[in-house]
Amino acid sequence: MTTPLPSWPPRRTDRRTSSPYVAVPRESAVPARTGRRWVRRRARGMSADAVAATLDVARFDARQNPRHEDFSGDERGPAELGEWERIAQLLADSTPGTVYAPDTDDVVRAELAADAAAAAAREAELREGMRIAARADELQALRELGTLAQA
């Protein structure tokens, strides 16, 4: 004896299994920023010699990219090359045997501080918008009750 197949589409129930979807504003992806962050992750723990070798490969790639139509308007490639050059210069100016650590890099710290300040500004703007919307709802409710003659 065979078991009956479940009905399709599945029956709807009154229970909600998940919370409602709320759209959260996200910052747009900036290719140059993505490239710099990728370079920093890859360079973590590298010595000056390893960074110099990787810089040579990045320079070769930069020379080859104009030959490809896909990379003609690329922002990420030049940003990666610039970041490799900056890290190579940073390690060349430091004591021998030093390895790259993004945690101690002043440029990375400044970028993180700027990101935090921008996020705080966006959050304050969002809170202000929510406060204004709540106040507008309150005024509308008062108007509907007839206790508010003019808004």
Coordinates of N, CA, C and O in Angstrom, one line a residue:
M1 N 0.8 -1.2 0.0 CA 0.0 0.0 0.0 C 0.9 1.2 0.0 O 1.9 1.3 0.7
T2 N 0.6 2.2 -0.8 CA 1.4 3.4 -0.9 C 0.8 4.5 -0.1 O -0.4 4.5 0.2
T3 N 1.6 5.4 0.3 CA 1.2 6.5 1.1 C 0.8 7.7 0.1 O 1.4 7.8 -0.9
P4 N -0.2 8.4 0.5 CA -0.6 9.5 -0.4 C 0.4 10.6 -0.5 O 1.1 10.9 0.5
L5 N 0.5 11.2 -1.6 CA 1.5 12.4 -1.7 C 0.9 13.6 -1.0 O -0.3 13.8 -1.0
P6 N 1.8 14.4 -0.5 CA 1.3 15.6 0.1 C 0.7 16.6 -0.9 O 1.1 16.5 -2.1
S7 N -0.3 17.4 -0.5 CA -0.9 18.3 -1.5 C 0.1 19.4 -1.9 O 0.9 19.8 -1.1
W8 N 0.0 19.8 -3.1 CA 0.9 20.9 -3.6 C 0.0 21.9 -4.2 O -0.8 21.6 -4.9
P9 N 0.2 23.2 -3.9 CA 1.1 23.7 -2.9 C 0.7 23.4 -1.5 O -0.4 23.1 -1.2
P10 N 1.7 23.5 -0.6 CA 1.4 23.2 0.8 C 0.3 24.1 1.3 O 0.1 25.2 0.9
R11 N -0.5 23.5 2.3 CA -1.6 24.3 2.9 C -1.0 25.4 3.7 O 0.1 25.3 4.3
R12 N -1.7 26.5 3.7 CA -1.3 27.7 4.4 C -1.8 27.6 5.9 O -2.9 27.1 6.1
T13 N -0.9 27.9 6.8 CA -1.3 27.9 8.2 C -1.4 29.4 8.7 O -0.8 30.3 8.0
D14 N -2.0 29.6 9.8 CA -2.1 30.9 10.4 C -0.8 31.3 11.1 O -0.6 32.5 11.4
R15 N 0.0 30.3 11.4 CA 1.3 30.6 12.1 C 2.3 31.3 11.2 O 2.5 30.8 10.1
R16 N 3.0 32.2 11.7 CA 4.2 32.8 11.0 C 5.4 32.1 11.6 O 5.6 32.1 12.8
T17 N 6.2 31.6 10.7 CA 7.4 30.9 11.2 C 8.6 31.8 11.3 O 9.6 31.5 12.0
S18 N 8.6 32.9 10.7 CA 9.7 33.8 10.7 C 9.2 35.3 10.9 O 8.1 35.6 10.7
S19 N 10.2 36.1 11.3 CA 9.8 37.5 11.5 C 9.6 38.2 10.1 O 10.2 37.7 9.1
P20 N 8.9 39.2 10.1 CA 8.7 39.9 8.8 C 10.0 40.5 8.3 O 10.8 40.9 9.1
Y21 N 10.2 40.5 7.0 CA 11.4 41.1 6.4 C 11.4 42.6 6.5 O 10.4 43.3 6.2
V22 N 12.5 43.1 7.0 CA 12.7 44.5 7.2 C 13.9 44.9 6.4 O 15.0 44.4 6.5
A23 N 13.7 45.8 5.5 CA 14.8 46.3 4.6 C 15.7 47.2 5.5 O 15.3 48.1 6.1
V24 N 17.0 46.8 5.4 CA 18.0 47.5 6.1 C 18.9 48.2 5.1 O 19.4 47.6 4.2
P25 N 19.1 49.6 5.3 CA 19.9 50.2 4.3 C 21.4 49.8 4.4 O 21.9 49.6 5.5
R26 N 22.0 49.5 3.2 CA 23.3 49.1 3.2 C 24.1 50.1 2.4 O 23.6 50.7 1.5
E27 N 25.4 50.1 2.7 CA 26.3 51.0 1.9 C 26.6 50.3 0.6 O 26.7 49.1 0.5
S28 N 26.7 51.1 -0.4 CA 27.0 50.5 -1.7 C 28.5 50.0 -1.8 O 29.3 50.5 -1.1
A29 N 28.7 49.0 -2.6 CA 30.0 48.4 -2.7 C 30.9 49.4 -3.6 O 30.5 49.7 -4.7
V30 N 32.0 49.7 -3.1 CA 33.0 50.5 -3.9 C 34.1 49.6 -4.3 O 34.8 49.1 -3.4
P31 N 34.3 49.4 -5.6 CA 35.4 48.5 -6.0 C 36.8 48.8 -5.5 O 37.5 47.9 -5.2
A32 N 37.1 50.1 -5.5 CA 38.4 50.5 -5.0 C 38.6 50.1 -3.6 O 39.7 49.6 -3.2
R33 N 37.6 50.4 -2.7 CA 37.7 50.0 -1.3 C 37.8 48.5 -1.1 O 38.6 48.0 -0.3
T34 N 37.0 47.8 -1.9 CA 37.1 46.3 -1.8 C 38.5 45.8 -2.2 O 39.0 44.9 -1.5
G35 N 39.1 46.4 -3.2 CA 40.4 46.0 -3.6 C 41.5 46.3 -2.5 O 42.3 45.4 -2.3
R36 N 41.4 47.4 -1.9 CA 42.3 47.8 -0.9 C 42.2 46.8 0.3 O 43.2 46.4 0.9
R37 N 40.9 46.5 0.7 CA 40.7 45.6 1.8 C 41.2 44.2 1.5 O 41.8 43.5 2.4
W38 N 41.0 43.7 0.2 CA 41.5 42.4 -0.2 C 43.1 42.4 -0.1 O 43.6 41.4 0.4
V39 N 43.7 43.4 -0.5 CA 45.2 43.5 -0.4 C 45.6 43.4 1.0 O 46.6 42.7 1.4
R40 N 45.0 44.2 1.9 CA 45.4 44.2 3.3 C 45.2 42.8 3.9 O 46.1 42.4 4.7
R41 N 44.1 42.1 3.6 CA 44.0 40.8 4.2 C 45.0 39.8 3.6 O 45.6 39.0 4.4
R42 N 45.4 39.9 2.4 CA 46.4 39.1 1.8 C 47.8 39.4 2.3 O 48.6 38.5 2.4
A43 N 48.0 40.7 2.6 CA 49.4 41.1 3.0 C 49.6 40.8 4.5 O 50.8 40.9 4.9
R44 N 48.6 40.5 5.2 CA 48.8 40.3 6.7 C 49.9 39.2 6.9 O 49.8 38.1 6.4
G45 N 50.9 39.5 7.7 CA 51.9 38.6 8.0 C 53.0 38.5 7.0 O 54.0 37.7 7.2
M46 N 53.0 39.2 5.9 CA 54.0 39.2 4.9 C 55.2 40.0 5.2 O 55.0 41.1 5.8
S47 N 56.4 39.6 4.9 CA 57.6 40.4 5.1 C 57.7 41.3 3.9 O 57.0 41.3 2.9
A48 N 58.8 42.2 4.0 CA 59.0 43.1 2.9 C 59.4 42.4 1.6 O 59.0 42.9 0.5
D49 N 60.1 41.3 1.7 CA 60.5 40.6 0.5 C 59.2 40.0 -0.2 O 59.1 40.0 -1.4
A50 N 58.3 39.4 0.6 CA 57.1 38.8 0.0 C 56.2 39.9 -0.6 O 55.6 39.7 -1.7
V51 N 56.1 41.0 0.1 CA 55.3 42.1 -0.5 C 55.9 42.7 -1.8 O 55.2 42.9 -2.7
A52 N 57.3 42.7 -1.8 CA 57.9 43.2 -3.1 C 57.7 42.2 -4.2 O 57.4 42.7 -5.3
A53 N 57.7 41.0 -4.0 CA 57.4 40.0 -5.0 C 56.0 40.1 -5.5 O 55.7 40.0 -6.7
T54 N 55.1 40.2 -4.6 CA 53.7 40.4 -4.9 C 53.4 41.7 -5.6 O 52.6 41.7 -6.6
L55 N 54.1 42.7 -5.3 CA 54.0 44.0 -6.0 C 54.5 43.9 -7.4 O 53.9 44.4 -8.3
D56 N 55.5 43.1 -7.7 CA 56.0 42.9 -9.1 C 54.9 42.2 -9.9 O 54.6 42.5 -11.0
V57 N 54.2 41.2 -9.3 CA 53.1 40.5 -10.0 C 51.9 41.5 -10.2 O 51.3 41.5 -11.3
A58 N 51.6 42.3 -9.3 CA 50.6 43.3 -9.4 C 50.9 44.3 -10.5 O 50.0 44.7 -11.3
R59 N 52.1 44.7 -10.6 CA 52.5 45.6 -11.7 C 52.4 45.0 -13.0 O 52.0 45.6 -14.0
F60 N 52.8 43.7 -13.1 CA 52.7 43.0 -14.4 C 51.2 42.9 -14.8 O 50.8 43.1 -15.9
D61 N 50.3 42.6 -13.8 CA 48.9 42.5 -14.1 C 48.3 43.9 -14.5 O 47.5 43.9 -15.4
A62 N 48.9 44.9 -13.9 CA 48.4 46.3 -14.3 C 48.8 46.6 -15.8 O 48.1 47.3 -16.5
R63 N 50.0 46.1 -16.2 CA 50.4 46.3 -17.6 C 49.6 45.5 -18.5 O 49.3 45.9 -19.7
Q64 N 49.1 44.3 -18.1 CA 48.3 43.4 -18.9 C 46.9 43.8 -19.0 O 46.2 43.5 -20.0
N65 N 46.3 44.5 -18.0 CA 44.9 44.8 -18.0 C 44.4 45.6 -19.1 O 43.3 45.4 -19.6
P66 N 45.1 46.6 -19.6 CA 44.6 47.5 -20.7 C 44.4 46.7 -22.0 O 43.7 47.1 -22.9
R67 N 45.0 45.5 -22.1 CA 44.8 44.7 -23.3 C 43.5 43.9 -23.3 O 43.1 43.4 -24.3
H68 N 42.8 43.9 -22.1 CA 41.6 43.2 -22.0 C 40.4 44.2 -21.9 O 40.5 45.2 -21.1
E69 N 39.4 44.0 -22.7 CA 38.3 45.0 -22.8 C 37.5 45.0 -21.5 O 37.1 46.1 -21.1
D70 N 37.5 43.9 -20.8 CA 36.7 43.9 -19.5 C 37.3 44.8 -18.4 O 36.6 45.2 -17.5
F71 N 38.6 45.0 -18.5 CA 39.3 45.7 -17.4 C 39.5 47.2 -17.8 O 40.2 47.9 -17.0
S72 N 38.9 47.7 -18.8 CA 39.3 49.0 -19.3 C 38.8 50.1 -18.3 O 39.5 51.1 -18.0
G73 N 37.6 49.9 -17.7 CA 37.1 50.9 -16.7 C 37.2 50.4 -15.3 O 36.5 50.9 -14.4
D74 N 38.1 49.5 -15.0 CA 38.2 48.9 -13.7 C 38.8 49.9 -12.7 O 39.9 50.5 -13.0
E75 N 38.2 50.0 -11.6 CA 38.7 50.9 -10.5 C 39.5 50.0 -9.5 O 40.4 50.6 -8.8
R76 N 39.2 48.8 -9.4 CA 39.8 47.9 -8.3 C 41.2 47.6 -8.6 O 42.0 47.7 -7.7
G77 N 41.6 47.4 -9.8 CA 43.0 47.0 -10.2 C 44.0 48.1 -9.8 O 45.0 47.9 -9.1
P78 N 43.8 49.4 -10.2 CA 44.7 50.4 -9.8 C 44.7 50.7 -8.3 O 45.8 51.0 -7.7
A79 N 43.6 50.5 -7.6 CA 43.5 50.6 -6.2 C 44.3 49.6 -5.5 O 45.1 49.8 -4.5
E80 N 44.3 48.3 -6.0 CA 45.1 47.2 -5.4 C 46.5 47.5 -5.6 O 47.3 47.3 -4.7
L81 N 46.9 47.9 -6.8 CA 48.3 48.2 -7.1 C 48.8 49.3 -6.2 O 49.9 49.2 -5.6
G82 N 48.0 50.4 -6.0 CA 48.4 51.5 -5.1 C 48.6 51.0 -3.7 O 49.5 51.5 -3.0
E83 N 47.7 50.1 -3.2 CA 47.8 49.6 -1.9 C 49.0 48.7 -1.7 O 49.7 48.8 -0.7
W84 N 49.4 47.9 -2.7 CA 50.6 47.1 -2.6 C 51.8 48.0 -2.5 O 52.7 47.8 -1.8
E85 N 51.8 49.1 -3.3 CA 52.9 50.0 -3.3 C 53.0 50.7 -2.0 O 54.1 50.9 -1.4
R86 N 51.9 51.1 -1.4 CA 51.9 51.8 -0.1 C 52.4 50.8 1.0 O 53.3 51.2 1.8
I87 N 52.0 49.6 1.0 CA 52.4 48.6 2.0 C 53.9 48.3 1.8 O 54.7 48.2 2.8
A88 N 54.4 48.2 0.5 CA 55.8 47.9 0.3 C 56.6 49.1 0.8 O 57.7 48.9 1.5
Q89 N 56.2 50.3 0.6 CA 56.9 51.5 1.1 C 56.9 51.5 2.7 O 57.9 51.8 3.3
L90 N 55.8 51.2 3.2 CA 55.6 51.1 4.7 C 56.6 50.1 5.3 O 57.3 50.4 6.3
L91 N 56.7 48.9 4.7 CA 57.7 47.9 5.2 C 59.1 48.3 4.9 O 60.0 47.9 5.7
A92 N 59.4 49.0 3.8 CA 60.7 49.4 3.5 C 61.2 50.4 4.5 O 62.4 50.5 4.8
D93 N 60.3 51.3 5.0 CA 60.7 52.3 5.9 C 60.8 51.8 7.3 O 61.4 52.5 8.2
S94 N 60.3 50.6 7.6 CA 60.3 50.0 9.0 C 61.6 49.2 9.2 O 62.4 49.1 8.3
T95 N 61.8 48.7 10.4 CA 63.0 47.9 10.7 C 62.9 46.6 10.0 O 61.9 46.1 9.7
P96 N 64.1 46.1 9.6 CA 64.2 44.8 8.9 C 63.5 43.7 9.8 O 63.6 43.6 11.0
G97 N 62.9 42.8 9.1 CA 62.2 41.7 9.7 C 60.8 42.0 10.2 O 60.1 41.1 10.7
T98 N 60.3 43.2 9.9 CA 58.9 43.6 10.3 C 58.0 42.9 9.2 O 58.2 42.9 8.1
V99 N 56.8 42.5 9.8 CA 55.8 41.9 8.9 C 54.6 42.9 8.9 O 54.4 43.6 9.9
Y100 N 53.8 42.8 7.9 CA 52.7 43.8 7.8 C 51.5 43.3 8.7 O 51.2 42.1 8.7
A101 N 51.0 44.2 9.5 CA 49.8 44.0 10.3 C 48.9 45.1 10.1 O 49.2 46.3 10.5
P102 N 47.7 44.9 9.6 CA 46.7 46.0 9.4 C 46.3 46.6 10.7 O 45.9 47.8 10.6
D103 N 46.4 45.9 11.8 CA 45.9 46.5 13.1 C 46.8 47.6 13.5 O 46.3 48.5 14.2
T104 N 48.1 47.6 13.0 CA 49.0 48.7 13.5 C 49.2 49.8 12.4 O 49.9 50.7 12.6
D105 N 48.5 49.6 11.2 CA 48.6 50.5 10.1 C 47.8 51.8 10.4 O 46.6 51.7 10.6
D106 N 48.4 52.9 10.3 CA 47.7 54.2 10.6 C 46.6 54.5 9.5 O 45.6 55.1 9.9
V107 N 46.9 54.2 8.3 CA 45.9 54.4 7.2 C 44.7 53.6 7.4 O 43.5 54.1 7.3
V108 N 44.9 52.3 7.8 CA 43.7 51.5 8.1 C 42.9 52.0 9.3 O 41.7 52.0 9.3
R109 N 43.6 52.4 10.3 CA 42.9 53.0 11.5 C 42.1 54.2 11.1 O 41.0 54.4 11.6
A110 N 42.7 55.1 10.3 CA 42.0 56.3 9.9 C 40.7 55.9 9.1 O 39.7 56.5 9.2
E111 N 40.9 54.9 8.2 CA 39.7 54.5 7.4 C 38.6 53.9 8.2 O 37.4 54.2 8.0
L112 N 39.0 53.1 9.2 CA 38.0 52.5 10.1 C 37.3 53.6 11.0 O 36.1 53.5 11.2
A113 N 38.1 54.6 11.4 CA 37.5 55.7 12.1 C 36.5 56.5 11.3 O 35.4 56.9 11.7
A114 N 36.8 56.7 10.0 CA 35.9 57.4 9.1 C 34.7 56.6 8.8 O 33.6 57.1 8.7
D115 N 34.9 55.3 8.7 CA 33.7 54.4 8.5 C 32.8 54.4 9.7 O 31.6 54.4 9.5
A116 N 33.3 54.4 10.9 CA 32.5 54.5 12.1 C 31.8 55.8 12.2 O 30.6 55.8 12.6
A117 N 32.4 56.9 11.8 CA 31.8 58.2 11.9 C 30.7 58.3 10.9 O 29.6 58.8 11.2
A118 N 30.9 57.7 9.7 CA 29.8 57.7 8.7 C 28.7 56.9 9.1 O 27.5 57.2 8.9
A119 N 28.9 55.7 9.7 CA 27.9 54.8 10.2 C 27.1 55.5 11.3 O 25.8 55.4 11.3
A120 N 27.8 56.2 12.2 CA 27.1 57.0 13.2 C 26.2 58.1 12.7 O 25.1 58.3 13.1
A121 N 26.7 58.8 11.6 CA 25.9 59.8 11.0 C 24.6 59.2 10.3 O 23.6 59.8 10.4
R122 N 24.8 58.1 9.6 CA 23.7 57.4 9.0 C 22.7 57.0 10.0 O 21.4 57.1 9.8
E123 N 23.1 56.4 11.1 CA 22.2 56.0 12.2 C 21.5 57.2 12.8 O 20.3 57.1 13.1
A124 N 22.1 58.3 13.0 CA 21.5 59.5 13.6 C 20.4 60.0 12.6 O 19.3 60.4 13.0
E125 N 20.7 60.0 11.3 CA 19.8 60.4 10.3 C 18.6 59.5 10.2 O 17.4 59.9 10.1
L126 N 18.8 58.2 10.4 CA 17.7 57.2 10.4 C 16.8 57.4 11.6 O 15.6 57.4 11.5
R127 N 17.5 57.6 12.8 CA 16.7 57.8 14.0 C 15.8 59.1 13.9 O 14.7 59.1 14.3
E128 N 16.4 60.2 13.3 CA 15.7 61.4 13.1 C 14.5 61.2 12.2 O 13.4 61.7 12.5
G129 N 14.7 60.5 11.1 CA 13.6 60.2 10.2 C 12.5 59.4 10.9 O 11.3 59.7 10.7
M130 N 12.9 58.4 11.7 CA 11.9 57.6 12.5 C 11.1 58.5 13.5 O 9.9 58.4 13.7
R131 N 11.8 59.4 14.1 CA 11.2 60.3 15.1 C 10.2 61.2 14.4 O 9.1 61.4 14.9
I132 N 10.5 61.7 13.2 CA 9.6 62.6 12.5 C 8.4 61.8 12.0 O 7.3 62.3 12.1
A133 N 8.6 60.6 11.5 CA 7.5 59.8 11.1 C 6.6 59.4 12.3 O 5.3 59.5 12.1
A134 N 7.1 59.2 13.4 CA 6.3 58.9 14.6 C 5.5 60.1 15.0 O 4.3 60.0 15.4
R135 N 6.1 61.2 15.0 CA 5.4 62.5 15.3 C 4.3 62.8 14.3 O 3.2 63.2 14.7
A136 N 4.5 62.5 13.0 CA 3.5 62.7 12.0 C 2.3 61.8 12.2 O 1.2 62.2 12.1
D137 N 2.6 60.5 12.6 CA 1.6 59.6 12.9 C 0.7 60.0 14.1 O -0.5 59.9 14.1
E138 N 1.4 60.6 15.1 CA 0.7 61.1 16.3 C -0.2 62.2 16.0 O -1.3 62.3 16.4
L139 N 0.3 63.2 15.2 CA -0.5 64.3 14.7 C -1.7 63.9 13.9 O -2.8 64.4 14.0
Q140 N -1.5 62.9 13.0 CA -2.6 62.4 12.2 C -3.7 61.7 13.1 O -4.9 61.9 12.9
A141 N -3.2 61.0 14.1 CA -4.2 60.4 15.0 C -5.0 61.4 15.8 O -6.2 61.3 16.0
L142 N -4.3 62.5 16.2 CA -5.0 63.6 16.9 C -6.0 64.3 16.0 O -7.1 64.7 16.4
R143 N -5.6 64.4 14.8 CA -6.5 65.1 13.8 C -7.7 64.2 13.6 O -8.8 64.8 13.5
E144 N -7.5 62.9 13.4 CA -8.7 62.0 13.2 C -9.6 62.0 14.4 O -10.8 61.8 14.3
L145 N -9.1 62.2 15.6 CA -9.9 62.2 16.8 C -10.7 63.6 17.0 O -11.6 63.7 17.8
G146 N -10.2 64.5 16.2 CA -10.9 65.9 16.2 C -10.3 66.8 17.3 O -10.8 67.9 17.5
T147 N -9.3 66.4 18.0 CA -8.7 67.2 19.0 C -7.6 68.2 18.4 O -7.2 69.1 19.1
L148 N -7.3 68.0 17.2 CA -6.3 68.9 16.5 C -7.1 69.6 15.4 O -7.5 69.0 14.4
A149 N -7.2 70.9 15.5 CA -7.9 71.6 14.5 C -7.0 71.9 13.2 O -7.5 71.9 12.1
Q150 N -5.8 72.1 13.4 CA -4.9 72.4 12.3 C -3.5 71.9 12.6 O -3.0 72.0 13.7
A151 N -2.9 71.3 11.5 CA -1.6 70.7 11.7 C -0.6 71.5 10.9 O -0.9 72.0 9.9

